[in-house]
mmCIF file of C-alpha atoms in Angstrom:
data_model
loop_
_atom_site.group_PDB
_atom_site.id
_atom_site.type_symbol
_atom_site.label_atom_id
_atom_site.label_comp_id
_atom_site.label_asym_id
_atom_site.label_seq_id
_atom_site.Cartn_x
_atom_site.Cartn_y
_atom_site.Cartn_z
ATOM 1 C CA MET Q 73 14.045 -12.394 16.743
ATOM 2 C CA THR Q 74 11.335 -13.836 18.966
ATOM 3 C CA THR Q 75 9.191 -16.612 17.565
ATOM 4 C CA PHE Q 76 5.731 -17.243 18.978
ATOM 5 C CA VAL Q 77 3.675 -20.351 18.307
ATOM 6 C CA ILE Q 78 0.050 -19.225 18.184
ATOM 7 C CA ASP Q 79 -3.184 -21.185 18.331
ATOM 8 C CA ALA Q 80 -6.252 -20.646 16.147
ATOM 9 C CA ARG Q 81 -8.038 -18.332 18.583
ATOM 10 C CA VAL Q 82 -4.980 -16.097 18.903
ATOM 11 C CA ALA Q 83 -4.675 -16.026 15.101
ATOM 12 C CA ILE Q 84 -8.322 -14.970 14.848
ATOM 13 C CA ASP Q 85 -7.857 -12.297 17.521
ATOM 14 C CA LEU Q 86 -4.749 -10.931 15.797
ATOM 15 C CA ALA Q 87 -6.567 -10.868 12.454
ATOM 16 C CA THR Q 88 -9.768 -9.281 13.745
ATOM 17 C CA GLY Q 89 -7.788 -6.787 15.809
ATOM 18 C CA GLY Q 90 -5.979 -5.620 12.691
ATOM 19 C CA ALA Q 91 -2.616 -6.481 14.222
ATOM 20 C CA THR Q 92 0.619 -6.153 12.318
ATOM 21 C CA ILE Q 93 3.604 -8.285 13.236
ATOM 22 C CA PRO Q 94 6.780 -6.289 13.853
ATOM 23 C CA PRO Q 95 9.844 -7.502 11.953
ATOM 24 C CA GLU Q 96 11.564 -8.582 15.179
ATOM 25 C CA HIS Q 97 8.854 -11.193 15.777
ATOM 26 C CA SER Q 98 7.688 -14.188 13.818
ATOM 27 C CA LEU Q 99 4.702 -16.495 14.108
ATOM 28 C CA ALA Q 100 4.578 -20.255 13.748
ATOM 29 C CA ALA Q 101 1.853 -22.869 14.135
ATOM 30 C CA PRO Q 102 1.162 -26.505 13.360
ATOM 31 C CA THR Q 103 -0.484 -27.001 9.966
ATOM 32 C CA LEU Q 104 -3.700 -27.939 11.758
ATOM 33 C CA LEU Q 105 -4.158 -24.233 12.614
ATOM 34 C CA ARG Q 106 -5.672 -23.698 9.151
ATOM 35 C CA SER Q 107 -8.435 -26.231 9.750
ATOM 36 C CA GLN Q 108 -9.031 -25.134 13.331
ATOM 37 C CA ALA Q 109 -9.331 -21.458 12.345
ATOM 38 C CA LEU Q 110 -11.613 -22.373 9.450
ATOM 39 C CA ALA Q 111 -13.853 -24.393 11.780
ATOM 40 C CA LEU Q 112 -14.038 -21.622 14.399
ATOM 41 C CA VAL Q 113 -14.852 -18.924 11.842
ATOM 42 C CA TYR Q 114 -17.393 -21.166 10.090
ATOM 43 C CA GLU Q 115 -19.054 -21.838 13.443
ATOM 44 C CA SER Q 116 -19.305 -18.089 14.111
ATOM 45 C CA VAL Q 117 -20.953 -17.587 10.718
ATOM 46 C CA ARG Q 118 -23.306 -20.518 11.243
ATOM 47 C CA LEU Q 119 -24.358 -19.218 14.667
ATOM 48 C CA GLY Q 120 -25.058 -15.785 13.182
ATOM 49 C CA GLU Q 121 -22.319 -14.058 15.201
ATOM 50 C CA ILE Q 122 -20.774 -12.717 11.975
ATOM 51 C CA ASP Q 123 -21.844 -12.785 8.349
ATOM 52 C CA GLU Q 124 -20.136 -14.907 5.693
ATOM 53 C CA ARG Q 125 -18.340 -11.974 4.107
ATOM 54 C CA THR Q 126 -16.811 -11.025 7.467
ATOM 55 C CA GLY Q 127 -15.862 -14.630 8.123
ATOM 56 C CA ARG Q 128 -14.056 -14.922 4.811
ATOM 57 C CA LYS Q 129 -12.251 -11.647 5.507
ATOM 58 C CA VAL Q 130 -11.073 -12.978 8.881
ATOM 59 C CA LEU Q 131 -9.622 -16.028 7.117
ATOM 60 C CA ASP Q 132 -7.913 -13.814 4.531
ATOM 61 C CA ASP Q 133 -6.490 -11.646 7.299
ATOM 62 C CA ILE Q 134 -5.132 -14.729 9.080
ATOM 63 C CA ARG Q 135 -3.386 -15.702 5.839
ATOM 64 C CA GLY Q 136 -1.865 -12.216 5.796
ATOM 65 C CA LEU Q 137 -0.210 -12.716 9.196
ATOM 66 C CA ARG Q 138 2.669 -14.649 7.619
ATOM 67 C CA ILE Q 139 2.391 -17.615 9.975
ATOM 68 C CA ARG Q 140 4.991 -20.310 9.304
ATOM 69 C CA LEU Q 141 3.003 -23.555 9.262
ATOM 70 C CA LEU Q 142 4.879 -26.726 10.160
ATOM 71 C CA GLY Q 143 3.820 -30.340 10.440
ATOM 72 C CA ASP Q 144 6.601 -32.718 9.491
ATOM 73 C CA ARG Q 145 7.069 -36.266 10.710
ATOM 74 C CA SER Q 146 9.466 -35.234 13.468
ATOM 75 C CA LEU Q 147 6.952 -32.745 14.891
ATOM 76 C CA GLN Q 148 4.190 -35.345 14.765
ATOM 77 C CA ASP Q 149 6.397 -37.851 16.618
ATOM 78 C CA HIS Q 150 7.244 -35.247 19.244
ATOM 79 C CA ALA Q 151 3.544 -34.369 19.654
ATOM 80 C CA TRP Q 152 2.705 -38.063 20.033
ATOM 81 C CA ARG Q 153 5.171 -38.383 22.931
ATOM 82 C CA ILE Q 154 3.810 -35.261 24.646
ATOM 83 C CA ALA Q 155 0.182 -36.403 24.281
ATOM 84 C CA ALA Q 156 1.103 -39.825 25.682
ATOM 85 C CA LYS Q 157 2.945 -38.250 28.619
ATOM 86 C CA LEU Q 158 -0.112 -36.098 29.393
ATOM 87 C CA ASN Q 159 -2.503 -39.006 28.750
ATOM 88 C CA TRP Q 160 -4.485 -36.911 26.261
ATOM 89 C CA PRO Q 161 -7.043 -38.605 23.979
ATOM 90 C CA ASP Q 162 -5.543 -36.959 20.855
ATOM 91 C CA THR Q 163 -2.476 -35.034 19.709
ATOM 92 C CA TYR Q 164 -4.020 -31.762 18.504
ATOM 93 C CA GLN Q 165 -2.951 -29.536 21.397
ATOM 94 C CA ALA Q 166 0.284 -31.446 21.837
ATOM 95 C CA GLU Q 167 1.335 -30.232 18.378
ATOM 96 C CA TYR Q 168 1.377 -26.658 19.673
ATOM 97 C CA ILE Q 169 3.572 -27.620 22.629
ATOM 98 C CA ALA Q 170 5.890 -29.729 20.461
ATOM 99 C CA LEU Q 171 6.341 -26.954 17.916
ATOM 100 C CA THR Q 172 7.103 -24.453 20.660
ATOM 101 C CA GLN Q 173 9.757 -26.774 22.081
ATOM 102 C CA VAL Q 174 11.574 -27.228 18.793
ATOM 103 C CA GLN Q 175 11.019 -23.946 16.910
ATOM 104 C CA ALA Q 176 9.877 -21.101 19.166
ATOM 105 C CA ASP Q 177 10.420 -18.984 22.247
ATOM 106 C CA ALA Q 178 6.879 -19.012 23.649
ATOM 107 C CA LEU Q 179 3.396 -20.399 23.091
ATOM 108 C CA ALA Q 180 0.663 -17.763 22.793
ATOM 109 C CA THR Q 181 -2.662 -19.414 23.466
ATOM 110 C CA ALA Q 182 -6.144 -18.267 24.384
ATOM 111 C CA ASP Q 183 -6.818 -21.724 25.868
ATOM 112 C CA GLY Q 184 -6.238 -21.775 29.618
ATOM 113 C CA LYS Q 185 -6.099 -25.573 29.787
ATOM 114 C CA LEU Q 186 -3.478 -25.734 27.028
ATOM 115 C CA ALA Q 187 -1.436 -23.015 28.745
ATOM 116 C CA ALA Q 188 -1.564 -24.902 32.048
ATOM 117 C CA ALA Q 189 -0.475 -28.184 30.453
ATOM 118 C CA ALA Q 190 2.202 -26.451 28.393
ATOM 119 C CA ARG Q 191 3.938 -25.038 31.489
ATOM 120 C CA ALA Q 192 5.567 -28.412 32.093
ATOM 121 C CA PHE Q 193 7.262 -28.175 28.676
ATOM 122 C CA VAL Q 194 7.481 -24.582 27.408
ATOM 123 C CA LYS Q 195 6.905 -20.939 28.295
ATOM 124 C CA PRO Q 196 3.199 -20.272 27.732
ATOM 125 C CA CYS Q 197 1.957 -16.793 27.029
ATOM 126 C CA PRO Q 198 -1.826 -16.901 27.521
ATOM 127 C CA PRO Q 199 -3.741 -13.775 26.549
ATOM 128 C CA PRO Q 200 -5.125 -11.806 28.291
ATOM 129 C CA ARG Q 201 -2.782 -12.309 31.237
ATOM 130 C CA SER Q 202 0.958 -11.818 31.133
ATOM 131 C CA CYS Q 203 1.260 -11.502 27.378
ATOM 132 C CA GLY Q 204 -1.941 -9.727 26.433
ATOM 133 C CA ARG Q 205 -3.528 -6.349 26.321
ATOM 134 C CA ARG Q 206 -6.953 -5.085 25.362
ATOM 135 C CA VAL Q 207 -7.337 -3.403 21.979
ATOM 136 C CA GLY Q 208 -10.934 -2.291 21.687
ATOM 137 C CA SER Q 209 -12.970 -5.352 22.569
ATOM 138 C CA ARG Q 210 -10.173 -7.802 21.700
ATOM 139 C CA TRP Q 211 -7.136 -9.171 23.494
ATOM 140 C CA VAL Q 212 -3.912 -9.017 21.528
ATOM 141 C CA ALA Q 213 -0.818 -10.871 22.593
ATOM 142 C CA LYS Q 214 1.652 -8.306 23.909
ATOM 143 C CA GLY Q 215 4.819 -8.123 21.904
ATOM 144 C CA ILE Q 216 3.411 -10.167 19.035
ATOM 145 C CA GLY Q 217 1.386 -7.648 17.096
ATOM 146 C CA THR Q 218 0.276 -4.078 17.224
ATOM 147 C CA PRO Q 219 -3.052 -2.761 16.008
ATOM 148 C CA ALA Q 220 -3.049 -1.384 12.512
ATOM 149 C CA GLY Q 221 -3.918 2.218 11.986
#
């Protein structure tokens, strides 16, 4: 089984792309993914990019992805050390790297800066490059999910 740590944007892309996760793969993320996804979807609604009903459906679909959310003290300590090593002003992105180091095979992120920083610690898998493919107007991480339908 391959475990991917995914960030909020990848979770949103998987959900909006109607992806299903094959049984040979699993998803994990820091617990902060819930708040980050909520904030991104809320922002899209507020800016008029999508309506509220669609936004709430995206959040429901993210919940349906069966993402294992982790955020224990050990992970937080590990993220602290990574953020300090990278001289980052906070630990948010470091949590994704830390979780990948201790629980996963690769980090799937839509954030190019996070992917670049992560290379010193883990195997990043930044859509749409080496791990992504286009499904309609969306990028879906290759190997993680397949479009429904």
